Amino acid sequence: MAKPMTKTQLVAALAEEMDAEKKTAGTALDAIIAIITKEVSEGGSVTLPGVGKIYCRERPERMVRNPATGEQIKKEADKVVKMTIAKALKDSVNG
């Protein structure tokens, strides 16, 4: 399996795709990340067309097991970031 694309590689590819400088592409990527982070952390969601939807989901208080000791512990309610993948992306991967 290939290694994931690094941020530097992503910025370089984005700059090439935009026909712009790497600095401009880096600024654009940072802005997109900031927007997604702000929206999701406030309980909203962001849809990236053709990629998927990023959203925050609340998990209720629940009982979990400590794998080291087998002890049951109450875990407080928390939030988790989820992503559903767009059908177009799934279809492109599966040919």
CSV table of C-alpha atoms in Angstrom, one decimal:
chain,number,residue,atom,x,y,z
A,1,MET,CA,0.0,0.0,0.0
A,2,ALA,CA,1.3,3.4,-0.9
A,3,LYS,CA,2.1,6.0,1.8
A,4,PRO,CA,-0.5,8.8,2.3
A,5,MET,CA,0.1,12.0,0.4
A,6,THR,CA,1.9,14.6,2.7
A,7,LYS,CA,0.7,18.2,3.1
A,8,THR,CA,3.7,19.3,1.0
A,9,GLN,CA,2.8,16.9,-1.8
A,10,LEU,CA,-0.8,18.0,-1.6
A,11,VAL,CA,0.1,21.7,-1.8
A,12,ALA,CA,2.4,21.0,-4.8
A,13,ALA,CA,-0.4,19.0,-6.6
A,14,LEU,CA,-3.0,21.7,-5.8
A,15,ALA,CA,-0.7,24.4,-7.1
A,16,GLU,CA,-0.2,22.5,-10.3
A,17,GLU,CA,-3.9,21.9,-10.7
A,18,MET,CA,-4.7,25.5,-10.0
A,19,ASP,CA,-1.8,26.7,-12.2
A,20,ALA,CA,-0.7,28.9,-9.2
A,21,GLU,CA,2.2,29.2,-6.9
A,22,LYS,CA,2.7,26.8,-4.0
A,23,LYS,CA,2.3,29.7,-1.5
A,24,THR,CA,-1.1,30.5,-2.9
A,25,ALA,CA,-2.1,26.8,-2.9
A,26,GLY,CA,-0.9,26.4,0.7
A,27,THR,CA,-2.9,29.4,1.8
A,28,ALA,CA,-6.0,28.0,0.1
A,29,LEU,CA,-5.6,24.6,1.7
A,30,ASP,CA,-5.0,26.2,5.1
A,31,ALA,CA,-8.2,28.3,4.7
A,32,ILE,CA,-10.2,25.2,3.7
A,33,ILE,CA,-8.9,23.3,6.7
A,34,ALA,CA,-9.7,26.2,9.1
A,35,ILE,CA,-13.3,26.5,7.7
A,36,ILE,CA,-13.9,22.7,8.1
A,37,THR,CA,-12.5,22.7,11.6
A,38,LYS,CA,-14.6,25.7,12.7
A,39,GLU,CA,-17.8,24.4,11.2
A,40,VAL,CA,-17.5,20.8,12.5
A,41,SER,CA,-16.3,21.9,16.0
A,42,GLU,CA,-19.4,24.0,16.3
A,43,GLY,CA,-21.6,21.0,15.5
A,44,GLY,CA,-22.1,21.7,11.8
A,45,SER,CA,-21.1,19.6,8.8
A,46,VAL,CA,-19.2,20.3,5.6
A,47,THR,CA,-19.9,18.6,2.3
A,48,LEU,CA,-16.9,18.3,-0.1
A,49,PRO,CA,-18.6,17.6,-3.4
A,50,GLY,CA,-17.4,14.3,-4.9
A,51,VAL,CA,-15.4,13.5,-1.7
A,52,GLY,CA,-17.9,13.2,1.2
A,53,LYS,CA,-19.4,14.8,4.2
A,54,ILE,CA,-17.5,15.6,7.4
A,55,TYR,CA,-19.6,16.0,10.6
A,56,CYS,CA,-19.6,15.7,14.4
A,57,ARG,CA,-21.7,13.1,16.1
A,58,GLU,CA,-22.4,12.9,19.8
A,59,ARG,CA,-22.0,9.6,21.6
A,60,PRO,CA,-24.0,8.9,24.7
A,61,GLU,CA,-22.6,7.9,28.1
A,62,ARG,CA,-21.8,4.2,28.0
A,63,MET,CA,-20.1,1.3,29.7
A,64,VAL,CA,-16.7,0.2,28.2
A,65,ARG,CA,-14.2,-2.5,29.1
A,66,ASN,CA,-10.6,-1.9,30.0
A,67,PRO,CA,-8.8,-4.3,27.7
A,68,ALA,CA,-5.9,-4.7,30.2
A,69,THR,CA,-7.9,-5.6,33.2
A,70,GLY,CA,-11.4,-6.6,31.9
A,71,GLU,CA,-12.9,-4.0,34.3
A,72,GLN,CA,-16.1,-2.3,33.2
A,73,ILE,CA,-15.9,1.5,33.3
A,74,LYS,CA,-18.5,4.2,32.7
A,75,LYS,CA,-17.3,6.4,29.8
A,76,GLU,CA,-18.8,9.9,29.8
A,77,ALA,CA,-20.7,11.2,26.7
A,78,ASP,CA,-18.4,12.6,24.1
A,79,LYS,CA,-18.2,13.8,20.5
A,80,VAL,CA,-16.6,12.1,17.5
A,81,VAL,CA,-15.8,13.4,14.0
A,82,LYS,CA,-17.1,11.2,11.3
A,83,MET,CA,-16.9,11.2,7.5
A,84,THR,CA,-19.2,9.6,5.0
A,85,ILE,CA,-17.7,9.0,1.6
A,86,ALA,CA,-19.5,10.2,-1.5
A,87,LYS,CA,-20.8,7.6,-3.9
A,88,ALA,CA,-18.9,9.2,-6.8
A,89,LEU,CA,-15.6,8.6,-5.0
A,90,LYS,CA,-16.5,5.0,-4.0
A,91,ASP,CA,-17.5,4.3,-7.6
A,92,SER,CA,-14.2,5.7,-8.9
A,93,VAL,CA,-12.2,3.5,-6.6
A,94,ASN,CA,-14.2,0.3,-7.6
A,95,GLY,CA,-13.9,1.0,-11.3
